[in-house]
mmCIF file of C-alpha atoms in Angstrom:
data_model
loop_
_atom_site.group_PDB
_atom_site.id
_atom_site.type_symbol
_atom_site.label_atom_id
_atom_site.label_comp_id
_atom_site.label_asym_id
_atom_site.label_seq_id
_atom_site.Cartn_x
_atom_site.Cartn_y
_atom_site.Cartn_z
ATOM 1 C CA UNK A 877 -7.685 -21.475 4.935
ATOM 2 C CA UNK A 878 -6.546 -19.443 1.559
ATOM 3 C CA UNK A 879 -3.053 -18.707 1.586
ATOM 4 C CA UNK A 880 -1.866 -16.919 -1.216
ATOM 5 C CA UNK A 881 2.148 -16.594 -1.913
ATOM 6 C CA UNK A 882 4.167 -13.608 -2.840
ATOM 7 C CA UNK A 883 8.174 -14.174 -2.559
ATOM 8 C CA UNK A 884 10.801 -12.223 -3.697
ATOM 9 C CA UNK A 885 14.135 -13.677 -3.345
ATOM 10 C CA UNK A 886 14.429 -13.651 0.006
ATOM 11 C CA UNK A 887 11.060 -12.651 1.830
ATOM 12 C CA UNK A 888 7.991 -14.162 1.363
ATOM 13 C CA UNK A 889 4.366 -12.090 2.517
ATOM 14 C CA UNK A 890 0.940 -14.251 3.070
ATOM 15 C CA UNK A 891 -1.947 -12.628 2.251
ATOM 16 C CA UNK A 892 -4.619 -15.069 4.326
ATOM 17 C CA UNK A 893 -7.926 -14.674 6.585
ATOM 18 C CA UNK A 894 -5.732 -15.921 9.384
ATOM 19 C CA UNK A 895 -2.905 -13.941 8.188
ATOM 20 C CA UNK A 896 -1.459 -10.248 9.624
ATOM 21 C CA UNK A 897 -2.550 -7.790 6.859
ATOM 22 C CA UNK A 898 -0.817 -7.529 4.213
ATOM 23 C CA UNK A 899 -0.272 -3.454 3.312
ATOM 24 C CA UNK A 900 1.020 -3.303 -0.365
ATOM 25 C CA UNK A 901 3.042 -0.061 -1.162
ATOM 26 C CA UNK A 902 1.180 2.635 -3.821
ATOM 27 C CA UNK A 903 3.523 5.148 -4.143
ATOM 28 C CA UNK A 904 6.022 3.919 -7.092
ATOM 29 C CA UNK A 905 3.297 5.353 -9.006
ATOM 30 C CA UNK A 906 3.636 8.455 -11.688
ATOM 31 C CA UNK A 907 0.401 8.267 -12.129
ATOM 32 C CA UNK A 908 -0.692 12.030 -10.814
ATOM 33 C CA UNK A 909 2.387 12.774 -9.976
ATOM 34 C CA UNK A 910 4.279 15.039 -12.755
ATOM 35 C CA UNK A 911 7.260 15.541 -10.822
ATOM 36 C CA UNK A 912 8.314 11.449 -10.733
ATOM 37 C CA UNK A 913 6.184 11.239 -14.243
ATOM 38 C CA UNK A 914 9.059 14.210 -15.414
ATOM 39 C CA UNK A 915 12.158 12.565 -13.690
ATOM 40 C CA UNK A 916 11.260 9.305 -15.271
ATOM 41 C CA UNK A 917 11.426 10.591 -18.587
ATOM 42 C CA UNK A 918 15.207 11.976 -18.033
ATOM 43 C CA UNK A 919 16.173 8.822 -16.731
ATOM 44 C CA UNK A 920 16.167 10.022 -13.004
ATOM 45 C CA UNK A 921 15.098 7.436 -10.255
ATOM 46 C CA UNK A 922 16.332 9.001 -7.346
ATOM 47 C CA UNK A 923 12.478 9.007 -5.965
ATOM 48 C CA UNK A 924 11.919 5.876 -7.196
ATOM 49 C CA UNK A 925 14.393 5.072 -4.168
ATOM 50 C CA UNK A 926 13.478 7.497 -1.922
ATOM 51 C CA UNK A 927 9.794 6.065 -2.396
ATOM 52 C CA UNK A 928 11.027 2.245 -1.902
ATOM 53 C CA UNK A 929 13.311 2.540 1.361
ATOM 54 C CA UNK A 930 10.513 5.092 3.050
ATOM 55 C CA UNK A 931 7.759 2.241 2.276
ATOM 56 C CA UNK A 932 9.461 -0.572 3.410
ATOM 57 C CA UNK A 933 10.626 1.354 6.566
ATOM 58 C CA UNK A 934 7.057 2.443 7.171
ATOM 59 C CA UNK A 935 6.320 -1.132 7.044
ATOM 60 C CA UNK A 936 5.147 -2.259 3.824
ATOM 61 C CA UNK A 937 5.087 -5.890 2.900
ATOM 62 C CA UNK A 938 4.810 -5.621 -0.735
ATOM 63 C CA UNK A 939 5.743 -3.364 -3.327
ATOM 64 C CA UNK A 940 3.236 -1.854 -6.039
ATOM 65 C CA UNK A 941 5.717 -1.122 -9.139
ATOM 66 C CA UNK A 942 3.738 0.767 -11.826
ATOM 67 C CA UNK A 943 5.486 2.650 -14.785
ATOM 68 C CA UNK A 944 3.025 3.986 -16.610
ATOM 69 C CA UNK A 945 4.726 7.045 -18.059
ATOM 70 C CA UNK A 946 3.231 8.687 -20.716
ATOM 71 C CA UNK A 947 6.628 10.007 -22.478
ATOM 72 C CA UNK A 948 6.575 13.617 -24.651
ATOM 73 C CA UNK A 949 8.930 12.334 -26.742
ATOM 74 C CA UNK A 950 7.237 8.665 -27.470
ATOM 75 C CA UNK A 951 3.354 8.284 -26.251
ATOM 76 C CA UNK A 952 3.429 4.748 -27.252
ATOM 77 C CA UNK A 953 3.526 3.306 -23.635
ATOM 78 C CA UNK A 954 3.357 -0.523 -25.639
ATOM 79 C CA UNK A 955 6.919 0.807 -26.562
ATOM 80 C CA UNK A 956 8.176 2.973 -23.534
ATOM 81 C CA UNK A 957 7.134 0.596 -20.410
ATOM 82 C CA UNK A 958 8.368 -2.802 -20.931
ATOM 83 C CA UNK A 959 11.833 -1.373 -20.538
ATOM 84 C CA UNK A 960 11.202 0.799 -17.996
ATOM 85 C CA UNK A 961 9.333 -1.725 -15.777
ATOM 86 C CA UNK A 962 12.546 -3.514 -16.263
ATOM 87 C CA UNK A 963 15.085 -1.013 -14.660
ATOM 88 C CA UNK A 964 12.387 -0.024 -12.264
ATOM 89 C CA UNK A 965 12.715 -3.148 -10.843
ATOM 90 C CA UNK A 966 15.855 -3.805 -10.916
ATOM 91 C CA UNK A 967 16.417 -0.536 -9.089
ATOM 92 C CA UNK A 968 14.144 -2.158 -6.311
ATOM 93 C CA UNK A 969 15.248 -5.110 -6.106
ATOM 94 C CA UNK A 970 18.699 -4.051 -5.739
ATOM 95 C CA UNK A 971 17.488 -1.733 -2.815
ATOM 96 C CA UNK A 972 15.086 -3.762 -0.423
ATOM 97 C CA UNK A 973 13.899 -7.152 -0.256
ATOM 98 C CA UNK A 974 10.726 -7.402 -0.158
ATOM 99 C CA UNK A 975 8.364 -9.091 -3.110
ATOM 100 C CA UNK A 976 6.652 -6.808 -5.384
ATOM 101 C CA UNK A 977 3.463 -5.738 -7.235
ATOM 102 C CA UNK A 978 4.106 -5.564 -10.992
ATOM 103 C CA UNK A 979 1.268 -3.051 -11.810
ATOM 104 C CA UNK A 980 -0.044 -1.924 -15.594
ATOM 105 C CA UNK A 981 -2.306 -2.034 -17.995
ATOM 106 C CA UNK A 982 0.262 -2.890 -21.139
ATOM 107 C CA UNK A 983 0.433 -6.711 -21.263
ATOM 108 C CA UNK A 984 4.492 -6.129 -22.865
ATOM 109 C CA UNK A 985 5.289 -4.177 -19.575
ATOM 110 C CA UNK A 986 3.501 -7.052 -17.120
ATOM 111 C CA UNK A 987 5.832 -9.684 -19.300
ATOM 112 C CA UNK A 988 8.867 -7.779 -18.916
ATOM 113 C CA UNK A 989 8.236 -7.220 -15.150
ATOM 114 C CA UNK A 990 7.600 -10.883 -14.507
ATOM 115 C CA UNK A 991 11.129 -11.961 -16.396
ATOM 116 C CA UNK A 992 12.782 -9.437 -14.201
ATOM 117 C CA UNK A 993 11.142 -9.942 -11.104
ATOM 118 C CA UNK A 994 13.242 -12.553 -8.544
ATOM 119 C CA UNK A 995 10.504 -15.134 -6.972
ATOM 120 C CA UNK A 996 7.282 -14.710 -6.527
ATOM 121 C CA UNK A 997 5.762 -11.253 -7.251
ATOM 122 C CA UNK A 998 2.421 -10.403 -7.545
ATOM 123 C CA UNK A 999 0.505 -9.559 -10.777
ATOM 124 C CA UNK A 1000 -1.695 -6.135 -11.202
ATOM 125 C CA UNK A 1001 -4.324 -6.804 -12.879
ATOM 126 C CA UNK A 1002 -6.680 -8.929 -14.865
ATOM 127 C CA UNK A 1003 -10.549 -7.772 -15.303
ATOM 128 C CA UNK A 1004 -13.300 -9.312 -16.827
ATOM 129 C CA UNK A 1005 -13.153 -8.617 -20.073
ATOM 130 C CA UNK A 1006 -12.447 -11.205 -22.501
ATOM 131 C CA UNK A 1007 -9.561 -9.377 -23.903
ATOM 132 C CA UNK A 1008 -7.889 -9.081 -20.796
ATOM 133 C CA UNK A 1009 -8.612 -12.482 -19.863
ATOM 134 C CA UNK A 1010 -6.918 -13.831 -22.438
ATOM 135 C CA UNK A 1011 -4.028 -11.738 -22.468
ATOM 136 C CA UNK A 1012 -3.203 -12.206 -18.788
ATOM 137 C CA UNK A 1013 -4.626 -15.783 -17.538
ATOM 138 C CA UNK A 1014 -1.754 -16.971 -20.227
ATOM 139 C CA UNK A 1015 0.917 -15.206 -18.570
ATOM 140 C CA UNK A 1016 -0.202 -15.802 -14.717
ATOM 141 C CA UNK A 1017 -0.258 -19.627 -15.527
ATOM 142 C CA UNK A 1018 3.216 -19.393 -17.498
ATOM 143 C CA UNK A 1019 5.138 -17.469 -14.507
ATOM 144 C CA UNK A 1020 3.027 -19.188 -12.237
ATOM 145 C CA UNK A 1021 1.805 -16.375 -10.039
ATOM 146 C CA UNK A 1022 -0.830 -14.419 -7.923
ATOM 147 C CA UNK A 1023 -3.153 -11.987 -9.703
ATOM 148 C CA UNK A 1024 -5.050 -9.269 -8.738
ATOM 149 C CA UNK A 1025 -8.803 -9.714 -10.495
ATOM 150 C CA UNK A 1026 -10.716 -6.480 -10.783
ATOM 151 C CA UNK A 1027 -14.386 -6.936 -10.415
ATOM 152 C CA UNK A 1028 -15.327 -4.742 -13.661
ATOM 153 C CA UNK A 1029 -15.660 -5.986 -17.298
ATOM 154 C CA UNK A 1030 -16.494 -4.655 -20.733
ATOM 155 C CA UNK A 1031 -19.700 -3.065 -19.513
ATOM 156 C CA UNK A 1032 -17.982 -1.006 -16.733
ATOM 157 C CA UNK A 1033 -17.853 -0.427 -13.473
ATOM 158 C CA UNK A 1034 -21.462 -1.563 -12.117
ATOM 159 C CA UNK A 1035 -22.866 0.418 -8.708
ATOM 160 C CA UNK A 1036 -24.808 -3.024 -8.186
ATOM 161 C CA UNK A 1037 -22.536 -5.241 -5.718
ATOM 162 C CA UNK A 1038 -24.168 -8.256 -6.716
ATOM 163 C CA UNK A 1039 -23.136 -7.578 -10.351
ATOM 164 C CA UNK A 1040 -19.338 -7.008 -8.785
ATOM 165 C CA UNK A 1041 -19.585 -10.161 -7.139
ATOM 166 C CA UNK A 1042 -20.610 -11.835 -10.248
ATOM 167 C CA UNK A 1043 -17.679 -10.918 -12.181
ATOM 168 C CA UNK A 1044 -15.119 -11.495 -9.754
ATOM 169 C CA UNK A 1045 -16.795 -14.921 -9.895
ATOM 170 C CA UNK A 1046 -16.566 -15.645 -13.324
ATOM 171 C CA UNK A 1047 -12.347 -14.247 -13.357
ATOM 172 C CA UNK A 1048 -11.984 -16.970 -10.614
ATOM 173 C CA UNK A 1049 -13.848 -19.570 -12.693
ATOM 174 C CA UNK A 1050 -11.813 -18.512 -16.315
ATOM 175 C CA UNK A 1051 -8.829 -19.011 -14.251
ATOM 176 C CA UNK A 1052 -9.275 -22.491 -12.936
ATOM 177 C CA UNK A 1053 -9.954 -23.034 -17.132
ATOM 178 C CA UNK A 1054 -6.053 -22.309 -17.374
ATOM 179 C CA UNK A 1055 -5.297 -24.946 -14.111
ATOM 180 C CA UNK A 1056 -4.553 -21.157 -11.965
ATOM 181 C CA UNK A 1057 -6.278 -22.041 -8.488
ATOM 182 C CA UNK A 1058 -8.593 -19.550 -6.625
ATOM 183 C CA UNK A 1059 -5.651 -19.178 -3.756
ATOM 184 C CA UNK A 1060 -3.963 -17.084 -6.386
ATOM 185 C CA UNK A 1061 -6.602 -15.075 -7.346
ATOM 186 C CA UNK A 1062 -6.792 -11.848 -4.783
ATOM 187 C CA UNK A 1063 -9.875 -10.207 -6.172
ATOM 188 C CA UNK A 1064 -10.448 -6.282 -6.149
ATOM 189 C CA UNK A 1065 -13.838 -5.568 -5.021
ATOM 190 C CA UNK A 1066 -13.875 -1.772 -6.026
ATOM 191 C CA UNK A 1067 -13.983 0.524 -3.832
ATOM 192 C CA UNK A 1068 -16.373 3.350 -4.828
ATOM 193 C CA UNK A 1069 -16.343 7.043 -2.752
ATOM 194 C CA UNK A 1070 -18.098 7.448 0.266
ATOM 195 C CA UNK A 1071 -18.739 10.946 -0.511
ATOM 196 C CA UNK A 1072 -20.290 9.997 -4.185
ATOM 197 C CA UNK A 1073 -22.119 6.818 -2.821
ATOM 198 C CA UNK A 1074 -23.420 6.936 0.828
ATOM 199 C CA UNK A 1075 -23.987 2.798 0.642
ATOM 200 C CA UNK A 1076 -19.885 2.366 -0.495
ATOM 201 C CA UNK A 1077 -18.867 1.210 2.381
ATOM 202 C CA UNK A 1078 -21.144 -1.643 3.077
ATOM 203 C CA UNK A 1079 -21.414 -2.431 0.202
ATOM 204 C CA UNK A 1080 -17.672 -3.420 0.174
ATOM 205 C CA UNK A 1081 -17.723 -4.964 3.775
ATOM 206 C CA UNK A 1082 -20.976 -7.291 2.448
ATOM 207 C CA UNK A 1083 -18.822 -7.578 -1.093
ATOM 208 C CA UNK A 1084 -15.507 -8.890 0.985
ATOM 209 C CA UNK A 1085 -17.811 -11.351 3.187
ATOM 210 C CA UNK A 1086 -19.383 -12.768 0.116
ATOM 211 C CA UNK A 1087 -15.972 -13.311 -1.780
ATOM 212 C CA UNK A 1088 -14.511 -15.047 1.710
ATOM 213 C CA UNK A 1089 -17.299 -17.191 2.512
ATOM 214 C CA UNK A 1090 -18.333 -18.352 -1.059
ATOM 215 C CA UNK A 1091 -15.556 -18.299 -3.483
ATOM 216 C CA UNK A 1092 -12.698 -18.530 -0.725
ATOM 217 C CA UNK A 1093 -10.411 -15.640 -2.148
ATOM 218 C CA UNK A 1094 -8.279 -13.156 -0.379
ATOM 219 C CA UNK A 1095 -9.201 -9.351 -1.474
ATOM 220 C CA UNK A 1096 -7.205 -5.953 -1.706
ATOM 221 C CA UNK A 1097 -8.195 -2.528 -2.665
ATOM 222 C CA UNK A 1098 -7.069 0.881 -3.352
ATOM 223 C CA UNK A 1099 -7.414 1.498 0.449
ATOM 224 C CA UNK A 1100 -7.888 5.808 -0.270
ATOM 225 C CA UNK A 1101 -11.048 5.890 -2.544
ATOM 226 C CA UNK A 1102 -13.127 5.596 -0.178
ATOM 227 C CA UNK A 1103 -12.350 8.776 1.167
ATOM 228 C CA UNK A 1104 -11.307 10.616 -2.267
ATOM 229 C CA UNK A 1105 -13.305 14.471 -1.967
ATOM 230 C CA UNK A 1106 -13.927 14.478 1.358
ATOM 231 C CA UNK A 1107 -11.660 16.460 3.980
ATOM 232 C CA UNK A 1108 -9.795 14.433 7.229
ATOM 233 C CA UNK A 1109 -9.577 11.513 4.502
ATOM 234 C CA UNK A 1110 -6.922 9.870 6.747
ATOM 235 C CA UNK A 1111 -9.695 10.042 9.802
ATOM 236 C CA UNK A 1112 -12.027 8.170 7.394
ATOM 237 C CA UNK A 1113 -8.832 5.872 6.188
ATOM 238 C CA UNK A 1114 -8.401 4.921 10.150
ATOM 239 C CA UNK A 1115 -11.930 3.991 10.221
ATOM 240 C CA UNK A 1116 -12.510 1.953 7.502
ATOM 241 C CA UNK A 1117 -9.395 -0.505 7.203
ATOM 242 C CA UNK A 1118 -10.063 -1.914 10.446
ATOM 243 C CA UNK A 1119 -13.657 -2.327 9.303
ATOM 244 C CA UNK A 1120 -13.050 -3.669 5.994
ATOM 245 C CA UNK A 1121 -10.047 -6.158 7.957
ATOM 246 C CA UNK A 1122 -13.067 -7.423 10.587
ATOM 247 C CA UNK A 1123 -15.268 -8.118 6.910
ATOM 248 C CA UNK A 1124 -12.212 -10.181 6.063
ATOM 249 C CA UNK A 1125 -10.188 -8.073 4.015
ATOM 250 C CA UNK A 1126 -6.889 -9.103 3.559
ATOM 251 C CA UNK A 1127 -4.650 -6.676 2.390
ATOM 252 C CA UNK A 1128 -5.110 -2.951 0.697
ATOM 253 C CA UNK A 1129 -2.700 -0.821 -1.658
ATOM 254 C CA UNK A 1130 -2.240 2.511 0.234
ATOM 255 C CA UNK A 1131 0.344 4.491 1.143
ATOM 256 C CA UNK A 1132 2.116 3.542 4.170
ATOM 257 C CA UNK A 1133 4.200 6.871 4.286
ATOM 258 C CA UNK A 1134 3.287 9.911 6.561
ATOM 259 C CA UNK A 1135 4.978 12.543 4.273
ATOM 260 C CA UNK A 1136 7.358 15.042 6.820
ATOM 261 C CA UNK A 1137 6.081 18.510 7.620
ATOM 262 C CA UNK A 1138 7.082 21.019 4.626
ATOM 263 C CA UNK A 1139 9.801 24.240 5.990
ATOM 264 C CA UNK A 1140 6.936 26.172 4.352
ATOM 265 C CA UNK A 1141 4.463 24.910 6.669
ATOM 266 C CA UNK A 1142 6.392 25.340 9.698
ATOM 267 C CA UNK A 1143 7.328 28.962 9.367
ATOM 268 C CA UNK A 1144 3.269 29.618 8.729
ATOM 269 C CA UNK A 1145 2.767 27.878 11.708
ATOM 270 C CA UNK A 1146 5.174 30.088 13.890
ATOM 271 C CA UNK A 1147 4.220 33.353 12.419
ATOM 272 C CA UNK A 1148 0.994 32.209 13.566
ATOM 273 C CA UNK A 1149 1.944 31.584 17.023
ATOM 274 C CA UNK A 1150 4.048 34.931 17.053
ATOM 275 C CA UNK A 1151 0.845 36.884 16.291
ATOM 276 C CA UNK A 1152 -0.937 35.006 19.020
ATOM 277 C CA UNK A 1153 1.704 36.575 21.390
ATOM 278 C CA UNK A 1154 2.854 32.604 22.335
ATOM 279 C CA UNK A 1155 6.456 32.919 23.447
ATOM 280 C CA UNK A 1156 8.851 30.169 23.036
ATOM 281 C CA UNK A 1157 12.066 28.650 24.114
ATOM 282 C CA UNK A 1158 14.512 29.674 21.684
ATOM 283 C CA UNK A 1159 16.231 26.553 21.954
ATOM 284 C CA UNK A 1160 13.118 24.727 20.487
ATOM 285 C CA UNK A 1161 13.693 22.674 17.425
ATOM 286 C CA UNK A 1162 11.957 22.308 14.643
ATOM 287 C CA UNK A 1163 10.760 18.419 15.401
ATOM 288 C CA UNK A 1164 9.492 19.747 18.923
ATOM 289 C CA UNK A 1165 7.797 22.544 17.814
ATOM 290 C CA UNK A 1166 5.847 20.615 15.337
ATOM 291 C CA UNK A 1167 4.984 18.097 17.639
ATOM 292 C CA UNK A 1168 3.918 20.137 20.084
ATOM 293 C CA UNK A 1169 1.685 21.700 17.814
ATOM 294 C CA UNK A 1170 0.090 19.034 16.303
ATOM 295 C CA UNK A 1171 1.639 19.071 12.704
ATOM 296 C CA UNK A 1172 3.119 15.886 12.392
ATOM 297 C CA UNK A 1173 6.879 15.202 12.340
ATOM 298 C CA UNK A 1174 9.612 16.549 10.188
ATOM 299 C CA UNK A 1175 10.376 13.235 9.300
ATOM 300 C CA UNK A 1176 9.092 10.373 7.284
ATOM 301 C CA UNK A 1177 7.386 8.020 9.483
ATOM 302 C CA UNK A 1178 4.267 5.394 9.429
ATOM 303 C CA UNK A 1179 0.952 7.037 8.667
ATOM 304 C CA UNK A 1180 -1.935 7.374 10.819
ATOM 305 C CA UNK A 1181 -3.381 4.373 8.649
ATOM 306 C CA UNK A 1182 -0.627 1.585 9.939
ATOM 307 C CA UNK A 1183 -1.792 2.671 13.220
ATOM 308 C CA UNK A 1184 -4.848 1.525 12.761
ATOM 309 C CA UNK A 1185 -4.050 -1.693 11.039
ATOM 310 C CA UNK A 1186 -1.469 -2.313 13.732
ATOM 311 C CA UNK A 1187 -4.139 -2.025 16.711
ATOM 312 C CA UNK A 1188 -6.552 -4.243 14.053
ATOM 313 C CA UNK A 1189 -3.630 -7.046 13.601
ATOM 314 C CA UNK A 1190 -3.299 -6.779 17.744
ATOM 315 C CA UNK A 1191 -7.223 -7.090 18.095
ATOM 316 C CA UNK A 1192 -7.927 -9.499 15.793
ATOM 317 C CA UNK A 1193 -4.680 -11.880 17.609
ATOM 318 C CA UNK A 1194 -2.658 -11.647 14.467
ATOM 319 C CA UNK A 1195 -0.060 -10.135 16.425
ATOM 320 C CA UNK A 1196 1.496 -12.556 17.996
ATOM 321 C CA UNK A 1197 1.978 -11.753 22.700
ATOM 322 C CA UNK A 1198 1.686 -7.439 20.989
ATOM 323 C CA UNK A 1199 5.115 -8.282 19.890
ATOM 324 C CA UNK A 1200 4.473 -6.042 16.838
ATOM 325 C CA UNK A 1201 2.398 -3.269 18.520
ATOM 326 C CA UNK A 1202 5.240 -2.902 20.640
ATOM 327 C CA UNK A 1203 7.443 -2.602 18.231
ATOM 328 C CA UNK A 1204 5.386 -0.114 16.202
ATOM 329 C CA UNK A 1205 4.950 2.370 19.335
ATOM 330 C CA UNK A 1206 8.821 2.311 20.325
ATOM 331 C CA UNK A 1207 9.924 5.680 20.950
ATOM 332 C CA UNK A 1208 13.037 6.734 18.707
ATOM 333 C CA UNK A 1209 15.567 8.652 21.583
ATOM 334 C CA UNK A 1210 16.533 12.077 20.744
ATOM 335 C CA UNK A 1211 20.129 12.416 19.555
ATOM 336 C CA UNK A 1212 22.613 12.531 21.999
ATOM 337 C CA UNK A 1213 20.727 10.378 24.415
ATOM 338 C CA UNK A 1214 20.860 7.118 22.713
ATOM 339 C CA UNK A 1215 21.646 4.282 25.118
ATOM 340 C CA UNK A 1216 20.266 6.459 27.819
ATOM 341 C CA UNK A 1217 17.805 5.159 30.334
ATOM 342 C CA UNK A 1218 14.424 6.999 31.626
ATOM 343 C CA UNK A 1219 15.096 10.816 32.253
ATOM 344 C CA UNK A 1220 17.744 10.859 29.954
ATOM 345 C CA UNK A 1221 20.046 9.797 32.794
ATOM 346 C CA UNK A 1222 23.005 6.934 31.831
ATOM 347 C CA UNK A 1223 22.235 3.503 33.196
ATOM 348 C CA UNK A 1224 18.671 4.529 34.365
ATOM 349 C CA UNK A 1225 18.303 4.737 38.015
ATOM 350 C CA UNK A 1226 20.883 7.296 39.589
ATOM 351 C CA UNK A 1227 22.905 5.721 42.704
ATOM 352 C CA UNK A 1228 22.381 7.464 46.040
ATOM 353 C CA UNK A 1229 25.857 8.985 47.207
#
């Protein structure tokens, strides 16, 4: 079976057809995101770490680490990322301990990620052009690493699967040109939008069989395309990581994070029930009350999506006796009642007098 490595100094994650899935973190990311994009800039990581500890709790195995800032002051990102790839990983290292996904598109800032990176981490991305192929292949075989191999080249993105298939096939074949063997090669499929392309899905479940059964690789994806324009995208998310696992997926970079229920959102919520005439305890916190009302939590948890790959681990019996499942659907106790046994009561069962 294809096992393919990724260590940090401590940890090590398999990504592997007989393997748990493997859920690499997307969110230490500025791409989209002008706030982190801004507080980059000034030299402020404090989401950065907010982002790494909230992924790793949520249960992420790897770490995505992209720092693709453009900067106002200096849009030259060959100059501006190497070093920032650098303290941004530092910063997680320092922080958590699991290995990580050195992510970009400047070949300086992959180079500078891999000399700062402890063990093993995981390299994002080579493609088929020939330019990139001979930029990266170089430094996967130098560092001695796992890429990710995006199945697009100089003519594009193709709709055709067959034509995705064939290019993933020829990254895996340029590799074994620089001695880099196909376990290390954890090929991106591309996931196109459901609501763009009807066929996207099985195309990718057919694309993911066809990568298993004849070149032997493991696969990722950006997990959330699929459902990019379409509303209840994390009802679509639920549905198709479990599909694309049982087509032999082996691990996706998503977000792990359910993001906690905004104050703003709340008090809309209970002028809402106020109108409706709904009278409640005035005791009732603000966890409760969104709870009971089907908002979420006011607290960053796992999102709907580890759920499902959770359950899909369990069903699939790479989980070993639930033990994980179990874990997963533990029930934090309210404060105050830690220690506490059913009912709330100390020690459980209450003694007759």
């Amino acid at each position: 079976m294809t096992r393919t490595i990724v260590e940090s100094k401590t940890k090590t994650a398999v990504l592997g057809f007989d393997e748990p899935f493997c859920v690499i973190g997307e969110r230490i990311n500025p791409t989209g995101r002008k706030k982190l994009a801004a507080e980059l800039e000034a030299g402020d990581f404090s989401t950065v770490e907010t982002d790494a500890l909230a992924q790793v709790a949520a249960g992420a195995n790897i770490l995505d680490i992209n720092a693709g800032v453009v900067y106002n002051s200096n849009p030259n990102p060959n100059e501006t990322e190497p070093p920032l790839m650098t303290k941004i990983i530092e910063l997680v290292q320092g922080l958590v301990d699991v290995p990580l996904c050195i992510d970009s598109s400047v070949p300086g800032a992959l180079e500078a990620g891999l000399a700062a990176a402890e063990g093993r981490p995981l390299l994002n991305s080579v493609t088929g052009e020939e330019e990139r192929l001979e930029l990266v292949l170089p430094l996967v075989k130098k560092y001695n690493v796992p890429v990710v191999a995006i199945s697009n080249d100089d003519t594009g993105i193709s709709e055709d699967p067959d034509v995705r298939f064939a290019v993933a096939k020829k990254i895996v074949e340029r590799a074994a040109d620089f001695g880099i063997p196909a376990h290390d090669i954890v090929v991106d499929p591309l996931v196109m939008p459901i609501g763009a392309m009807a066929t996207a899905g099985k195309q990718v479940f057919t694309l993911v069989r066809r990568l298993r059964d004849e070149l032997g690789v493991n696969t990722t994806c950006g997990a959330s395309n699929i459902s990019f324009g379409l509303p209840n995208r994390h009802g679509i998310n639920n549905a198709f990581l479990p599909m694309a696992m049982g087509a032999g997926m082996t691990s996706a970079i998503m977000n792990p994070v359910s993001m906690p229920v905004t104050q703003a959102k709340i008090a809309e919520k209970k002028a809402e029930v106020a109108a409706a005439g709904i009278i409640l305890p005035d005791e009732i916190d603000d966890e409760t009350f969104v709870t009971l009302f089907g908002l979420g939590s006011t607290k960053v948890r796992p999102g709907k999506e580890m759920e499902a790959i959770r359950a899909a681990n369990l069903l699939t019996d790479n989980d070993a006796h639930g033990g994980k499942w179990i874990e997963f659907n533990k029930v934090a106790p309210k404060a105050g009642h830690e220690g506490r046994g059913r009912a709330g009561r100390t020690g459980g069962r209450r003694r007759r007098a």
